Short mmCIF file of C-alpha atoms in Angstrom, two decimals:
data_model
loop_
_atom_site.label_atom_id
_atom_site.label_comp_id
_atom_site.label_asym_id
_atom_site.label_seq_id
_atom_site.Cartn_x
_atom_site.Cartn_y
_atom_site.Cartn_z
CA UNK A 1 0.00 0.00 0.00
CA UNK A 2 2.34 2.60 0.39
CA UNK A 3 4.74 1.58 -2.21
CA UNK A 4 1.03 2.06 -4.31
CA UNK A 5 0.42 5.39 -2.48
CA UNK A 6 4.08 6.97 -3.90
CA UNK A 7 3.79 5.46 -7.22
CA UNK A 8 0.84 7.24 -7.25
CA UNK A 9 1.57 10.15 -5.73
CA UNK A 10 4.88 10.70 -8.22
CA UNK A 11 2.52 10.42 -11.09
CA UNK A 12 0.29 13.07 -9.97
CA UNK A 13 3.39 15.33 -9.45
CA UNK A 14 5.02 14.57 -12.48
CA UNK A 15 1.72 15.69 -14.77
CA UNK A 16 0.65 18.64 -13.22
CA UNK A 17 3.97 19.79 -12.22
CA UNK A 18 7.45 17.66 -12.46
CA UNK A 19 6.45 17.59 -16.73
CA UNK A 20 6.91 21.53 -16.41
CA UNK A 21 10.34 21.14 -14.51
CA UNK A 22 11.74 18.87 -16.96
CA UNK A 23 10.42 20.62 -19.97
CA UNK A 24 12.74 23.46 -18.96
CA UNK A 25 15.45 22.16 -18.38
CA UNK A 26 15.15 20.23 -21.22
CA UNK A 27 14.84 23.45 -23.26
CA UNK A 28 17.76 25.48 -21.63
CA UNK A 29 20.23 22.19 -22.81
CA UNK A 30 18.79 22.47 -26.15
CA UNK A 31 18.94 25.74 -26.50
CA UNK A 32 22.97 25.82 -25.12
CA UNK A 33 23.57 24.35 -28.63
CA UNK A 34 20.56 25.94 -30.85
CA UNK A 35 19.49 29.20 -30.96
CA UNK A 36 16.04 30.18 -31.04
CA UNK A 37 13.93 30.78 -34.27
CA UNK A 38 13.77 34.27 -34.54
CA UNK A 39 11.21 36.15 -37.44
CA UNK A 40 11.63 38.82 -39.52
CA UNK A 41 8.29 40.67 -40.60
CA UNK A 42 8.68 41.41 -44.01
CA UNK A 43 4.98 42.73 -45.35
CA UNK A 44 6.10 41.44 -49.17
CA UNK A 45 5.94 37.86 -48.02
CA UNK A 46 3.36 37.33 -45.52
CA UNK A 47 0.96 34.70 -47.07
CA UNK A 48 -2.74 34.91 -48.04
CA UNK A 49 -4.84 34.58 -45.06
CA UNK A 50 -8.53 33.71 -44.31
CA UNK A 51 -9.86 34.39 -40.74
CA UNK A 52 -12.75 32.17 -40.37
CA UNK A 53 -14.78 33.32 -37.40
CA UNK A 54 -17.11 30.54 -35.83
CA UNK A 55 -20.60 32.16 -34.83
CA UNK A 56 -23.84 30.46 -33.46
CA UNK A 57 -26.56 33.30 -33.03
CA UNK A 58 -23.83 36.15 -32.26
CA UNK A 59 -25.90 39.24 -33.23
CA UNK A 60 -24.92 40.79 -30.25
CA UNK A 61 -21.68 41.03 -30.94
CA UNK A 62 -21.35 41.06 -34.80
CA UNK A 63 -20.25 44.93 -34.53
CA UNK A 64 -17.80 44.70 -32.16
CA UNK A 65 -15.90 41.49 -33.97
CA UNK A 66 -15.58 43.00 -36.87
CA UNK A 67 -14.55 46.52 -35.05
CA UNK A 68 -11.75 44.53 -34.09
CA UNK A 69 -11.15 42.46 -37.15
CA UNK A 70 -10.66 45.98 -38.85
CA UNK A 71 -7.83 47.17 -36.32
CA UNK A 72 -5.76 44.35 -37.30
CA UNK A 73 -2.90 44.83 -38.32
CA UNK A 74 -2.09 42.96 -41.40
CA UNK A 75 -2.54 43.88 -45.08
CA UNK A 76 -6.25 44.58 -45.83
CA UNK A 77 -5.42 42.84 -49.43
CA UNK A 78 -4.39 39.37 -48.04
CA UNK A 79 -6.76 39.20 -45.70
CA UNK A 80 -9.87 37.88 -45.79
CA UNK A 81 -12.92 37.31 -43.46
CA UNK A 82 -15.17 34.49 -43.05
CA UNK A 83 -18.05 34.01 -40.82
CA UNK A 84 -19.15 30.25 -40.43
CA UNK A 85 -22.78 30.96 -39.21
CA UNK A 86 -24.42 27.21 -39.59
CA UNK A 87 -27.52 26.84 -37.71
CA UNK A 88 -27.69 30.77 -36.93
CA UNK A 89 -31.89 31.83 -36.12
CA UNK A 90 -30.88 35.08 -35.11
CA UNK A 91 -29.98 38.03 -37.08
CA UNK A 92 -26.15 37.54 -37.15
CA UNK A 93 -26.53 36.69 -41.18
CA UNK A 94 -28.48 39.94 -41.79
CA UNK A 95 -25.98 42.27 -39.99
CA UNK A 96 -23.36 40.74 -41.83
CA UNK A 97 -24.61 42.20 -45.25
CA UNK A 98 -23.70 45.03 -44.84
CA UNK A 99 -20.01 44.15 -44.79
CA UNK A 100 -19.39 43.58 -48.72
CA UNK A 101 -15.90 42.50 -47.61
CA UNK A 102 -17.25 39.55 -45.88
CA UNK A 103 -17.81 36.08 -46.89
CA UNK A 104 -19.93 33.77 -44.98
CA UNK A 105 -20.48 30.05 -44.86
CA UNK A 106 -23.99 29.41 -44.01
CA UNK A 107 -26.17 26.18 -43.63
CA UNK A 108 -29.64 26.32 -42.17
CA UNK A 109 -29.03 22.83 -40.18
CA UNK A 110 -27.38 23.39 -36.73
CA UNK A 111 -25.13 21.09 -36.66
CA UNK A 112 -22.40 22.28 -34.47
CA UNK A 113 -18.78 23.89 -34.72
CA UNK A 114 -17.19 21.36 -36.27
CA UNK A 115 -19.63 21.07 -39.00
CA UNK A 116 -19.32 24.77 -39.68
CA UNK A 117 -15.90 24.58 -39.88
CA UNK A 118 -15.65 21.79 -42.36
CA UNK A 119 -18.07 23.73 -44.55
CA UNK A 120 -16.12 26.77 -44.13
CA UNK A 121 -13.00 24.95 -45.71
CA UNK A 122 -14.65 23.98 -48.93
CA UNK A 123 -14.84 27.77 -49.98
CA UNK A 124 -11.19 28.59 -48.82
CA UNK A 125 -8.92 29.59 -51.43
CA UNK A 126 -6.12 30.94 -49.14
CA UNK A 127 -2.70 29.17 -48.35
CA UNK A 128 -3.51 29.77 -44.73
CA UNK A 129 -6.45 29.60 -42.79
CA UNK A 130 -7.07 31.16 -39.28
CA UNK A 131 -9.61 29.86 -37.00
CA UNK A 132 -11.16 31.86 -33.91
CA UNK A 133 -14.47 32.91 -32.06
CA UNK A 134 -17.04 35.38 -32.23
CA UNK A 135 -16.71 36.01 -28.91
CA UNK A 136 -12.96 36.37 -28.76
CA UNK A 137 -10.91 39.74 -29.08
CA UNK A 138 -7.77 39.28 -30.98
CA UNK A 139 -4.49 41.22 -30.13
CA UNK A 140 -3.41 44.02 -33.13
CA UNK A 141 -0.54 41.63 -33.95
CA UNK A 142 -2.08 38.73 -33.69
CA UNK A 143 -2.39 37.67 -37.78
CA UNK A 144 0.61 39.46 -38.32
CA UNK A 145 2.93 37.26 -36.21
CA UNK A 146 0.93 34.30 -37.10
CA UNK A 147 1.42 35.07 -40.72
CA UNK A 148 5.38 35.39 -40.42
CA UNK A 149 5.88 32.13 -38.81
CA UNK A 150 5.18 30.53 -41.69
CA UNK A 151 7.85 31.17 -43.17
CA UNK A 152 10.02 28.00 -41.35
CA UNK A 153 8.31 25.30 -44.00
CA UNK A 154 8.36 23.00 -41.03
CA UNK A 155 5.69 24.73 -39.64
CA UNK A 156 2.09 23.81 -40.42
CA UNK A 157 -0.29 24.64 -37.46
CA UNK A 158 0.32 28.25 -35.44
CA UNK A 159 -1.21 27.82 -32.08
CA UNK A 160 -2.24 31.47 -30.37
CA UNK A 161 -2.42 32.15 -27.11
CA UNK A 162 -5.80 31.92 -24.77
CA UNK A 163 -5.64 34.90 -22.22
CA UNK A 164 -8.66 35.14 -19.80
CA UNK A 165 -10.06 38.60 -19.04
CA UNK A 166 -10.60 39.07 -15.44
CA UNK A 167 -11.60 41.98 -12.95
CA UNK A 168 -11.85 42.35 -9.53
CA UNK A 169 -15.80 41.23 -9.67
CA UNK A 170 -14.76 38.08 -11.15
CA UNK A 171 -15.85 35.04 -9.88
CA UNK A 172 -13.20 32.27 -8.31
CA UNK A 173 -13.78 30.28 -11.55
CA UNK A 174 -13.02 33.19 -13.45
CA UNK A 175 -10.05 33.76 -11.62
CA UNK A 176 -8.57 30.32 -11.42
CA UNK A 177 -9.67 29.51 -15.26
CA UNK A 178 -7.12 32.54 -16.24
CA UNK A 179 -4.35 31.27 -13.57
CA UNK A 180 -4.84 27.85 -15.33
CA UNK A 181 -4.04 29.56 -18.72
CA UNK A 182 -1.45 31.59 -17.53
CA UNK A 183 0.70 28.12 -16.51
CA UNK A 184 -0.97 26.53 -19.75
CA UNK A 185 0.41 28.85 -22.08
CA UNK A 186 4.31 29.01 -20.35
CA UNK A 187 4.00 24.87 -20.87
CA UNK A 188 2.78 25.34 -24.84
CA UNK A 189 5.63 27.72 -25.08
CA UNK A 190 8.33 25.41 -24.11
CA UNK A 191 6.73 22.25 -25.50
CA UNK A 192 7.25 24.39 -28.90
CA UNK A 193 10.85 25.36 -28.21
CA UNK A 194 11.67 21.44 -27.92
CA UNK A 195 10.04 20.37 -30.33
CA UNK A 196 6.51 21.06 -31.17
CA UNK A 197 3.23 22.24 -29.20
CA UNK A 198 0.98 19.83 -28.51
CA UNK A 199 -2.04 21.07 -29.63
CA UNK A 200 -3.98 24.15 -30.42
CA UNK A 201 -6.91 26.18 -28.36
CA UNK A 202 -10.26 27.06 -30.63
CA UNK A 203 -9.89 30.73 -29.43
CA UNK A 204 -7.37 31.45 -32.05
CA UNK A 205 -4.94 29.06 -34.12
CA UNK A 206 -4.00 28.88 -38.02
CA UNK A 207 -2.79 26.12 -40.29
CA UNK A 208 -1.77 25.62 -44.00
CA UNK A 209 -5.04 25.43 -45.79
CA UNK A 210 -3.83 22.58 -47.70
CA UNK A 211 -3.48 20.19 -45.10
CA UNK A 212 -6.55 20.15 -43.22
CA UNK A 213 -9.11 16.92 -43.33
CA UNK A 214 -12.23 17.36 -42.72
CA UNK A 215 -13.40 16.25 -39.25
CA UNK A 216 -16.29 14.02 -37.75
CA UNK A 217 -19.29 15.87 -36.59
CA UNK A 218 -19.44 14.19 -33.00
CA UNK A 219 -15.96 15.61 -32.76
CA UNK A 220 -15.59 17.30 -29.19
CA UNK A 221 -11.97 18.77 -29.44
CA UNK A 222 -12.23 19.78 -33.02
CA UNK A 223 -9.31 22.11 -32.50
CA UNK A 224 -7.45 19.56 -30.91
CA UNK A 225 -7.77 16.91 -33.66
CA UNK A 226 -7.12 19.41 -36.50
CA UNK A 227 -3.85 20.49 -34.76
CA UNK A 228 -2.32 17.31 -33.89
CA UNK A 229 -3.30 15.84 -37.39
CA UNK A 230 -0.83 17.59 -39.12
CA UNK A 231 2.02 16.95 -36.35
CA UNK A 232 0.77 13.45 -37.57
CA UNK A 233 1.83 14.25 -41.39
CA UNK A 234 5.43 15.34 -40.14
CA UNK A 235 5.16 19.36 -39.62
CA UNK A 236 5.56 21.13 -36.04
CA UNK A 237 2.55 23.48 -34.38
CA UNK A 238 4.48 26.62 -33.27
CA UNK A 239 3.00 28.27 -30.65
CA UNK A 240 3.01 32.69 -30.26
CA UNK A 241 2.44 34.49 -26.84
CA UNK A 242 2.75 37.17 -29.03
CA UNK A 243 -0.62 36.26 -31.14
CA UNK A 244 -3.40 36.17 -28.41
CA UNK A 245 -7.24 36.22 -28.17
CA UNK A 246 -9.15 37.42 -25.06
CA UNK A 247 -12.15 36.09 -23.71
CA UNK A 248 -14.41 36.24 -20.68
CA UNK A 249 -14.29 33.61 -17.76
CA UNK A 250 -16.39 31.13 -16.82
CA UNK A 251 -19.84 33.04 -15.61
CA UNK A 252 -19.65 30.49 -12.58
CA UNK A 253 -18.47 26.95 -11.37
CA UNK A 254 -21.61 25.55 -13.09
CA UNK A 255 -20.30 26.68 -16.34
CA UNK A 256 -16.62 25.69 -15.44
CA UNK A 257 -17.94 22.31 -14.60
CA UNK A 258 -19.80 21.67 -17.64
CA UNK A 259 -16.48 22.80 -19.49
CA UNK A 260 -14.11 21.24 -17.86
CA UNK A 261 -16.83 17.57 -18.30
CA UNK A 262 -16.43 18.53 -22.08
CA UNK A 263 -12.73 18.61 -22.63
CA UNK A 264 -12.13 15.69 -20.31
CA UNK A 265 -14.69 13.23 -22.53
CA UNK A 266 -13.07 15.11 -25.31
CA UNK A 267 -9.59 13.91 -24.32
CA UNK A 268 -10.62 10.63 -24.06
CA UNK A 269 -12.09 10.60 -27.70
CA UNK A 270 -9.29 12.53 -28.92
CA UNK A 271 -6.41 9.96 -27.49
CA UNK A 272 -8.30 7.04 -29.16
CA UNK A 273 -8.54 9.29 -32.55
CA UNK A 274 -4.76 10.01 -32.38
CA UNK A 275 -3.78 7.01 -31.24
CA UNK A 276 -0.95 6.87 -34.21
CA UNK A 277 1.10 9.43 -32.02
CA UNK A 278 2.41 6.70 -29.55
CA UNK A 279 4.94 5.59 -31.78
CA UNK A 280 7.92 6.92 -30.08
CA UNK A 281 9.89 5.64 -33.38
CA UNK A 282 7.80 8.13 -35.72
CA UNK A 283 6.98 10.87 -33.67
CA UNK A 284 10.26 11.25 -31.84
CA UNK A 285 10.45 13.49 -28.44
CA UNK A 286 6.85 14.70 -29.30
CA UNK A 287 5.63 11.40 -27.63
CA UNK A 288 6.74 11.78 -24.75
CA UNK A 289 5.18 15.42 -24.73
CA UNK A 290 2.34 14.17 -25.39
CA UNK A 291 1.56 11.61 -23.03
CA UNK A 292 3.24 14.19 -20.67
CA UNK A 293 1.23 16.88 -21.35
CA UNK A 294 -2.21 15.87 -22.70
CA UNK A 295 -2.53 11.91 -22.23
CA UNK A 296 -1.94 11.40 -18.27
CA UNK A 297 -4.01 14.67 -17.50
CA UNK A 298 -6.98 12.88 -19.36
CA UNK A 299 -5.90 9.29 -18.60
CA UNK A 300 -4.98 7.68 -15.11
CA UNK A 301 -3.85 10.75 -13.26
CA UNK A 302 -7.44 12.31 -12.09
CA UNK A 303 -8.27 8.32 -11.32
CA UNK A 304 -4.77 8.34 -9.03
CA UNK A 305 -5.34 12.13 -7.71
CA UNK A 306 -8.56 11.29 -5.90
CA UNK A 307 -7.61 7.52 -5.14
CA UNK A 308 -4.67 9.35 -2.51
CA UNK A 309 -7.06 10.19 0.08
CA UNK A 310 -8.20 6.90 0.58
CA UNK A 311 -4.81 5.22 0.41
CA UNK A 312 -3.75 7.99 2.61
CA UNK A 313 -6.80 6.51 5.20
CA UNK A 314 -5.86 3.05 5.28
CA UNK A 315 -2.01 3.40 5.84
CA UNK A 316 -3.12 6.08 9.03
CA UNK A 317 -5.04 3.33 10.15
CA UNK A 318 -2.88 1.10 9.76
CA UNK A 319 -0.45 2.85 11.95
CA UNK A 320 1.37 4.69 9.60
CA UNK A 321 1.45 8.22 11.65
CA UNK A 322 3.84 10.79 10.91
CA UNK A 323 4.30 12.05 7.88
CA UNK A 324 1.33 9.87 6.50
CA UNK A 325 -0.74 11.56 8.93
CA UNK A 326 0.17 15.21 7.98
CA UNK A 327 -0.16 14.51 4.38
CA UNK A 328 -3.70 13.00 5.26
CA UNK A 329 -4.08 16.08 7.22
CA UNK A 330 -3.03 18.05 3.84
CA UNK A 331 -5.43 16.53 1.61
CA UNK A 332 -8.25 16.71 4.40
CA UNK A 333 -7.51 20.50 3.20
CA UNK A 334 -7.49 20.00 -0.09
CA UNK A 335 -11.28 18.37 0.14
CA UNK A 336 -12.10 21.13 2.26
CA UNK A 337 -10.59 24.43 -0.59
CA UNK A 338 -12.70 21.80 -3.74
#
């Protein structure tokens, strides 16, 4: 039982924090003998882009994403915006007419994001294709540094950068939700400096138009599977701090919940779908940052995380005081803060 209890205990460390401790150092002995990628912005040979905005009944806030489409900052001639509006009752297709600019993607049936975004591809004619929210409010910079990092040919997926608005009337959720994506982005940022990220967030990420495959409708991590699919055809997502979107917290911990129930079934579904990215042989050192990063958080370390407090039990009554009893103590705590 105890040898049990520190196997399991290491496990729980290693995901949610020793993976971070090794990632850097990993990075600062690469880095001794490789310098860093560095890009140069040169407006003659940023690439075509289309920003393809997903939307579900957004009339609300039509105006104010394309207020902030327009303050951009990338050539108004390469750029071009899509709204993907499938299922949309409201009057977010109306308001849109009036921006002659603007091409939407529009099919009556609701049939969820993914669908809109597969539909959305079929009409792209741009070597690179941006994906974000309606709800989302990109950085000024955000297509322009996107745009410039794919220049490296080894790059085919841009991951941005999700940064969670908060006040001081935010709620706890709100709160933790942006300290989770504060530590969530530094980890994407040195999983990219090894090797590759692993994985992109919705909110905003781009990829070459050319290698996208259209994805299954009961997909729950469409972002996730569309990123990692090309890392499965031998290119590299790079991720930009410098290329964020910002969007509002949770409302509350109902809302968290039902988010947080979402990506975990979605992990699940999305391990089986990718399963081709074990192979150590093929995929390298990205492996190993994958199961690091995205497999164990999904996988067996939740089931070991809340199998330590009764472990923790037995060996206290067992007469295992000491420091078995403070860390009991400590996770007493822990139940007490959830």
């Amino acid at each position: 039982m105890i040898v049990l209890f520190w196997v399991f205990l290491s496990v729980v460390f290693y995901t949610y924090f020793g993976y971070g401790i090794l990632l850097y150092f990993m990075v600062l002995i690469k880095e001794c003998f490789k310098a860093r990628e560095q890009y140069v912005v040169d407006e003659a040979l940023l690439p075509q882009i289309t920003l393809v905005i997903a939307a579900y009944n957004e009339q609300d806030i039509v105006e104010q994403k394309m207020a902030n489409c327009r303050a951009l900052n990338y050539p108004a001639s390469k750029l071009t915006i899509m709204w993907a509006t499938d299922g949309s009752s409201d009057a977010t297709n109306e308001l849109l007419k009036k921006y002659e600019d603007v091409v939407v993607s529009f099919n009556p049936a609701r049939k969820g994001k993914t669908a809109a975004i597969n539909n959305a591809m079929k009409i792209v004619t741009t070597p690179i294709v941006v994906f974000t929210d309606a709800n989302t409010v990109l950085c000024n910079d955000a297509l322009l540094n996107i745009g410039v990092t794919f220049s490296d040919p080894k790059v085919g997926c841009v991951a941005g950068e999700k940064r969670v608005l908060s006040d001081s009337s935010d709620t706890a959720s709100s709160s933790g939700e942006g300290a989770y994506w504060k530590y969530e982005s530094k980890l994407k940022e040195w999983d990219y400096r090894l090797s590759s990220a692993a994985g992109a967030a919705g909110e905003l990420f781009a990829i070459r138009s050319e290698l996208y495959e259209p994805v299954s409708e009961d997909t729950l991590l469409d972002d996730f599977i569309i990123s990692l699919k090309i890392v499965q055809k031998g290119y590299i997502i790079a991720y930009r701090s410098d290329a964020y979107a910002m969007e509002s917290g949770s409302a509350d911990m109902a809302n968290e919940q039902k988010r947080k129930v979402r990506i975990a079934a979605g992990g699940l579904q999305s391990i089986w779908r990718l399963r081709g990215l074990f192979n150590p042989f093929k995929y390298g050192i990205f492996t190993l940052q994958y199961i690091s990063h995205r497999v164990l958080r999904w996988t067996i370390t939740p089931l070991m995380f809340f199998a330590l407090l009764p472990i923790n039990i037995i060996l206290v009554i067992q007469g295992h005081l000491g420091l078995y009893l403070w860390m009991l103590i400590a996770q007493d705590l822990r139940c007490g803060v959830w």
